[in-house]
Amino acid sequence: PAELEGSLFTLYTTTFPIYKAFMMLIAILMVVSIYLVLTRTRIGLVIQAALTHPEAVETLGHNVPRVFMLVFGGGCALAGLAGYLWGAQTGYINPELMGFHMSAHAIMMVILGGMGNFAGAIVGAFTFELVLHAFKDLPRIGQVELGKHWQLWMGLFIVAVVGLAVFSVIGH
């Protein structure tokens, strides 16, 4: 739309488009709304309880397989929205974009942030992306191009965080 064209602000020589800010706002609203639904509503409590105590939730009258089906459907809807946002931002969609490397990235984000902790997964995602880009931008030292071997540095980082932080970046 014409309302989303143009620059929101300029920092030195880099401009930040209004459209990108709008997409970031949608992503932040998605994350906050999911967090609030999972932590502040009855259905969120049922979902959390069904994960740890399915028999008790079944005894209370909830259909646990249906709850899991609804959670899966909601996850699929969010994946579809994320795919739309990606396509709208880049103008390019390809099945190879969601190959093994993206699954591995998602698993590493969760491991870094802590399993079973929504806020930890968000912290893990930000940490992963920040460190990933820092390792990709490493300089050349002599004949060795350090940024070219970012996967090695990322693997060592994850091993160090998991080994030193006991479980995750946030320590739970």
PDB file of C-alpha atoms in Angstrom:
ATOM      1  CA  PRO A   1       0.000   0.000   0.000  1.00  0.00           C
ATOM      2  CA  ALA A   2       1.018   3.579  -0.578  1.00  0.00           C
ATOM      3  CA  GLU A   3       0.854   4.325   3.165  1.00  0.00           C
ATOM      4  CA  LEU A   4       3.720   1.897   3.834  1.00  0.00           C
ATOM      5  CA  GLU A   5       6.073   3.273   1.202  1.00  0.00           C
ATOM      6  CA  GLY A   6       8.945   5.534   2.134  1.00  0.00           C
ATOM      7  CA  SER A   7      11.485   5.760   4.891  1.00  0.00           C
ATOM      8  CA  LEU A   8      10.686   5.796   8.586  1.00  0.00           C
ATOM      9  CA  PHE A   9      14.110   7.138   9.564  1.00  0.00           C
ATOM     10  CA  THR A  10      17.683   7.319   8.310  1.00  0.00           C
ATOM     11  CA  LEU A  11      20.729   6.439  10.374  1.00  0.00           C
ATOM     12  CA  TYR A  12      23.939   7.611   8.724  1.00  0.00           C
ATOM     13  CA  THR A  13      23.492   6.236   5.198  1.00  0.00           C
ATOM     14  CA  THR A  14      21.038   3.448   6.020  1.00  0.00           C
ATOM     15  CA  THR A  15      17.326   4.042   5.644  1.00  0.00           C
ATOM     16  CA  PHE A  16      14.729   2.064   7.554  1.00  0.00           C
ATOM     17  CA  PRO A  17      11.575   1.521   5.468  1.00  0.00           C
ATOM     18  CA  ILE A  18       8.104   2.008   6.931  1.00  0.00           C
ATOM     19  CA  TYR A  19       7.105  -1.364   5.483  1.00  0.00           C
ATOM     20  CA  LYS A  20       9.809  -3.178   7.441  1.00  0.00           C
ATOM     21  CA  ALA A  21       8.722  -1.441  10.658  1.00  0.00           C
ATOM     22  CA  PHE A  22       5.144  -2.507   9.953  1.00  0.00           C
ATOM     23  CA  MET A  23       6.236  -6.129   9.494  1.00  0.00           C
ATOM     24  CA  MET A  24       8.234  -5.955  12.737  1.00  0.00           C
ATOM     25  CA  LEU A  25       5.163  -4.574  14.518  1.00  0.00           C
ATOM     26  CA  ILE A  26       3.042  -7.474  13.240  1.00  0.00           C
ATOM     27  CA  ALA A  27       5.668 -10.003  14.386  1.00  0.00           C
ATOM     28  CA  ILE A  28       5.916  -8.399  17.840  1.00  0.00           C
ATOM     29  CA  LEU A  29       2.126  -8.330  18.178  1.00  0.00           C
ATOM     30  CA  MET A  30       2.003 -12.025  17.223  1.00  0.00           C
ATOM     31  CA  VAL A  31       4.566 -12.975  19.854  1.00  0.00           C
ATOM     32  CA  VAL A  32       2.969 -10.873  22.595  1.00  0.00           C
ATOM     33  CA  SER A  33      -0.526 -12.155  21.817  1.00  0.00           C
ATOM     34  CA  ILE A  34       0.629 -15.791  21.861  1.00  0.00           C
ATOM     35  CA  TYR A  35       2.401 -15.198  25.154  1.00  0.00           C
ATOM     36  CA  LEU A  36      -0.683 -13.582  26.679  1.00  0.00           C
ATOM     37  CA  VAL A  37      -2.983 -16.343  25.432  1.00  0.00           C
ATOM     38  CA  LEU A  38      -0.707 -19.054  26.825  1.00  0.00           C
ATOM     39  CA  THR A  39      -0.166 -17.405  30.202  1.00  0.00           C
ATOM     40  CA  ARG A  40      -3.326 -15.424  30.941  1.00  0.00           C
ATOM     41  CA  THR A  41      -6.283 -17.358  29.537  1.00  0.00           C
ATOM     42  CA  ARG A  42      -8.097 -20.529  30.467  1.00  0.00           C
ATOM     43  CA  ILE A  43      -7.252 -22.231  27.165  1.00  0.00           C
ATOM     44  CA  GLY A  44      -3.583 -21.401  27.762  1.00  0.00           C
ATOM     45  CA  LEU A  45      -3.739 -23.065  31.165  1.00  0.00           C
ATOM     46  CA  VAL A  46      -5.454 -26.105  29.647  1.00  0.00           C
ATOM     47  CA  ILE A  47      -2.737 -26.342  26.973  1.00  0.00           C
ATOM     48  CA  GLN A  48       0.034 -26.111  29.550  1.00  0.00           C
ATOM     49  CA  ALA A  49      -1.640 -28.635  31.821  1.00  0.00           C
ATOM     50  CA  ALA A  50      -2.309 -31.044  28.927  1.00  0.00           C
ATOM     51  CA  LEU A  51       1.408 -31.097  28.166  1.00  0.00           C
ATOM     52  CA  THR A  52       2.426 -32.134  31.662  1.00  0.00           C
ATOM     53  CA  HIS A  53      -0.657 -33.872  33.113  1.00  0.00           C
ATOM     54  CA  PRO A  54      -2.886 -35.106  30.269  1.00  0.00           C
ATOM     55  CA  GLU A  55      -4.793 -37.556  32.477  1.00  0.00           C
ATOM     56  CA  ALA A  56      -5.759 -34.826  34.936  1.00  0.00           C
ATOM     57  CA  VAL A  57      -6.923 -32.548  32.122  1.00  0.00           C
ATOM     58  CA  GLU A  58      -8.954 -35.419  30.649  1.00  0.00           C
ATOM     59  CA  THR A  59     -10.523 -35.974  34.088  1.00  0.00           C
ATOM     60  CA  LEU A  60     -11.558 -32.320  34.188  1.00  0.00           C
ATOM     61  CA  GLY A  61     -13.580 -32.882  31.018  1.00  0.00           C
ATOM     62  CA  HIS A  62     -11.266 -31.568  28.323  1.00  0.00           C
ATOM     63  CA  ASN A  63     -10.602 -33.561  25.185  1.00  0.00           C
ATOM     64  CA  VAL A  64      -6.774 -33.673  25.212  1.00  0.00           C
ATOM     65  CA  PRO A  65      -6.343 -34.908  21.605  1.00  0.00           C
ATOM     66  CA  ARG A  66      -8.622 -32.065  20.477  1.00  0.00           C
ATOM     67  CA  VAL A  67      -6.555 -29.563  22.482  1.00  0.00           C
ATOM     68  CA  PHE A  68      -3.388 -30.843  20.809  1.00  0.00           C
ATOM     69  CA  MET A  69      -5.086 -30.696  17.402  1.00  0.00           C
ATOM     70  CA  LEU A  70      -6.094 -27.074  17.997  1.00  0.00           C
ATOM     71  CA  VAL A  71      -2.550 -26.193  19.090  1.00  0.00           C
ATOM     72  CA  PHE A  72      -1.165 -27.872  15.961  1.00  0.00           C
ATOM     73  CA  GLY A  73      -3.676 -25.984  13.792  1.00  0.00           C
ATOM     74  CA  GLY A  74      -2.747 -22.712  15.457  1.00  0.00           C
ATOM     75  CA  GLY A  75       0.926 -23.437  14.849  1.00  0.00           C
ATOM     76  CA  CYS A  76       0.175 -24.133  11.191  1.00  0.00           C
ATOM     77  CA  ALA A  77      -1.729 -20.856  10.920  1.00  0.00           C
ATOM     78  CA  LEU A  78       1.208 -18.988  12.453  1.00  0.00           C
ATOM     79  CA  ALA A  79       3.610 -20.724  10.074  1.00  0.00           C
ATOM     80  CA  GLY A  80       1.410 -19.625   7.179  1.00  0.00           C
ATOM     81  CA  LEU A  81       1.381 -16.034   8.442  1.00  0.00           C
ATOM     82  CA  ALA A  82       5.155 -16.105   8.887  1.00  0.00           C
ATOM     83  CA  GLY A  83       5.520 -17.424   5.340  1.00  0.00           C
ATOM     84  CA  TYR A  84       3.332 -14.609   4.066  1.00  0.00           C
ATOM     85  CA  LEU A  85       5.376 -12.015   5.948  1.00  0.00           C
ATOM     86  CA  TRP A  86       8.601 -13.509   4.574  1.00  0.00           C
ATOM     87  CA  GLY A  87       7.263 -13.516   1.021  1.00  0.00           C
ATOM     88  CA  ALA A  88       5.922  -9.989   1.350  1.00  0.00           C
ATOM     89  CA  GLN A  89       9.283  -8.787   2.649  1.00  0.00           C
ATOM     90  CA  THR A  90      11.595 -10.584   0.201  1.00  0.00           C
ATOM     91  CA  GLY A  91       9.289 -11.137  -2.767  1.00  0.00           C
ATOM     92  CA  TYR A  92      10.575 -14.706  -3.001  1.00  0.00           C
ATOM     93  CA  ILE A  93       9.224 -18.028  -1.699  1.00  0.00           C
ATOM     94  CA  ASN A  94      10.802 -21.413  -2.306  1.00  0.00           C
ATOM     95  CA  PRO A  95      10.325 -24.773  -0.515  1.00  0.00           C
ATOM     96  CA  GLU A  96      14.106 -25.009  -0.081  1.00  0.00           C
ATOM     97  CA  LEU A  97      13.920 -22.056   2.309  1.00  0.00           C
ATOM     98  CA  MET A  98      12.412 -24.371   4.925  1.00  0.00           C
ATOM     99  CA  GLY A  99      14.927 -27.171   4.569  1.00  0.00           C
ATOM    100  CA  PHE A 100      16.950 -28.868   7.268  1.00  0.00           C
ATOM    101  CA  HIS A 101      19.032 -25.781   8.066  1.00  0.00           C
ATOM    102  CA  MET A 102      15.965 -23.806   9.150  1.00  0.00           C
ATOM    103  CA  SER A 103      14.759 -26.695  11.321  1.00  0.00           C
ATOM    104  CA  ALA A 104      18.210 -26.929  12.874  1.00  0.00           C
ATOM    105  CA  HIS A 105      18.190 -23.174  13.514  1.00  0.00           C
ATOM    106  CA  ALA A 106      14.813 -23.414  15.270  1.00  0.00           C
ATOM    107  CA  ILE A 107      16.001 -26.304  17.438  1.00  0.00           C
ATOM    108  CA  MET A 108      19.160 -24.394  18.398  1.00  0.00           C
ATOM    109  CA  MET A 109      17.082 -21.330  19.299  1.00  0.00           C
ATOM    110  CA  VAL A 110      14.943 -23.403  21.646  1.00  0.00           C
ATOM    111  CA  ILE A 111      17.986 -25.136  23.148  1.00  0.00           C
ATOM    112  CA  LEU A 112      19.674 -21.782  23.756  1.00  0.00           C
ATOM    113  CA  GLY A 113      16.581 -20.293  25.375  1.00  0.00           C
ATOM    114  CA  GLY A 114      15.432 -23.318  27.314  1.00  0.00           C
ATOM    115  CA  MET A 115      12.949 -26.052  26.531  1.00  0.00           C
ATOM    116  CA  GLY A 116       9.407 -25.552  27.784  1.00  0.00           C
ATOM    117  CA  ASN A 117       9.847 -21.838  28.337  1.00  0.00           C
ATOM    118  CA  PHE A 118       8.186 -19.447  25.868  1.00  0.00           C
ATOM    119  CA  ALA A 119      10.125 -16.382  27.015  1.00  0.00           C
ATOM    120  CA  GLY A 120      13.328 -18.432  26.915  1.00  0.00           C
ATOM    121  CA  ALA A 121      12.641 -19.433  23.314  1.00  0.00           C
ATOM    122  CA  ILE A 122      12.277 -15.754  22.377  1.00  0.00           C
ATOM    123  CA  VAL A 123      15.538 -14.882  24.167  1.00  0.00           C
ATOM    124  CA  GLY A 124      17.170 -17.879  22.483  1.00  0.00           C
ATOM    125  CA  ALA A 125      15.995 -16.726  19.044  1.00  0.00           C
ATOM    126  CA  PHE A 126      17.369 -13.211  19.540  1.00  0.00           C
ATOM    127  CA  THR A 127      20.631 -14.583  20.951  1.00  0.00           C
ATOM    128  CA  PHE A 128      21.002 -17.061  18.110  1.00  0.00           C
ATOM    129  CA  GLU A 129      20.449 -14.456  15.389  1.00  0.00           C
ATOM    130  CA  LEU A 130      22.711 -11.883  17.048  1.00  0.00           C
ATOM    131  CA  VAL A 131      25.566 -14.363  17.493  1.00  0.00           C
ATOM    132  CA  LEU A 132      25.016 -15.855  14.025  1.00  0.00           C
ATOM    133  CA  HIS A 133      25.443 -12.483  12.337  1.00  0.00           C
ATOM    134  CA  ALA A 134      28.399 -11.611  14.564  1.00  0.00           C
ATOM    135  CA  PHE A 135      30.161 -14.842  13.545  1.00  0.00           C
ATOM    136  CA  LYS A 136      29.353 -14.325   9.851  1.00  0.00           C
ATOM    137  CA  ASP A 137      30.943 -10.859  10.054  1.00  0.00           C
ATOM    138  CA  LEU A 138      34.221 -12.031  11.620  1.00  0.00           C
ATOM    139  CA  PRO A 139      37.271 -10.535   9.885  1.00  0.00           C
ATOM    140  CA  ARG A 140      40.027 -12.161   7.916  1.00  0.00           C
ATOM    141  CA  ILE A 141      43.218 -12.816   9.894  1.00  0.00           C
ATOM    142  CA  GLY A 142      46.120 -13.443   7.582  1.00  0.00           C
ATOM    143  CA  GLN A 143      45.073 -16.179   5.166  1.00  0.00           C
ATOM    144  CA  VAL A 144      42.173 -17.373   7.351  1.00  0.00           C
ATOM    145  CA  GLU A 145      38.731 -15.944   6.685  1.00  0.00           C
ATOM    146  CA  LEU A 146      37.062 -16.464  10.078  1.00  0.00           C
ATOM    147  CA  GLY A 147      33.535 -15.458   8.973  1.00  0.00           C
ATOM    148  CA  LYS A 148      33.563 -18.166   6.323  1.00  0.00           C
ATOM    149  CA  HIS A 149      33.621 -20.789   9.089  1.00  0.00           C
ATOM    150  CA  TRP A 150      30.689 -19.378  11.059  1.00  0.00           C
ATOM    151  CA  GLN A 151      29.117 -22.826  11.543  1.00  0.00           C
ATOM    152  CA  LEU A 152      32.154 -23.962  13.533  1.00  0.00           C
ATOM    153  CA  TRP A 153      32.040 -20.890  15.775  1.00  0.00           C
ATOM    154  CA  MET A 154      28.274 -21.233  16.196  1.00  0.00           C
ATOM    155  CA  GLY A 155      28.604 -24.893  17.197  1.00  0.00           C
ATOM    156  CA  LEU A 156      31.299 -24.071  19.740  1.00  0.00           C
ATOM    157  CA  PHE A 157      29.154 -21.250  21.108  1.00  0.00           C
ATOM    158  CA  ILE A 158      26.117 -23.507  21.564  1.00  0.00           C
ATOM    159  CA  VAL A 159      28.211 -26.218  23.225  1.00  0.00           C
ATOM    160  CA  ALA A 160      29.721 -23.606  25.564  1.00  0.00           C
ATOM    161  CA  VAL A 161      26.331 -22.066  26.471  1.00  0.00           C
ATOM    162  CA  VAL A 162      24.658 -25.402  27.101  1.00  0.00           C
ATOM    163  CA  GLY A 163      27.683 -26.659  29.052  1.00  0.00           C
ATOM    164  CA  LEU A 164      28.231 -23.537  31.142  1.00  0.00           C
ATOM    165  CA  ALA A 165      24.685 -22.271  31.667  1.00  0.00           C
ATOM    166  CA  VAL A 166      23.491 -25.724  32.780  1.00  0.00           C
ATOM    167  CA  PHE A 167      20.382 -25.642  30.583  1.00  0.00           C
ATOM    168  CA  SER A 168      19.977 -22.401  28.611  1.00  0.00           C
ATOM    169  CA  VAL A 169      20.878 -18.760  28.104  1.00  0.00           C
ATOM    170  CA  ILE A 170      18.454 -17.674  30.811  1.00  0.00           C
ATOM    171  CA  GLY A 171      19.658 -20.427  33.161  1.00  0.00           C
ATOM    172  CA  HIS A 172      16.429 -22.437  33.677  1.00  0.00           C
TER     173      HIS A 172
END
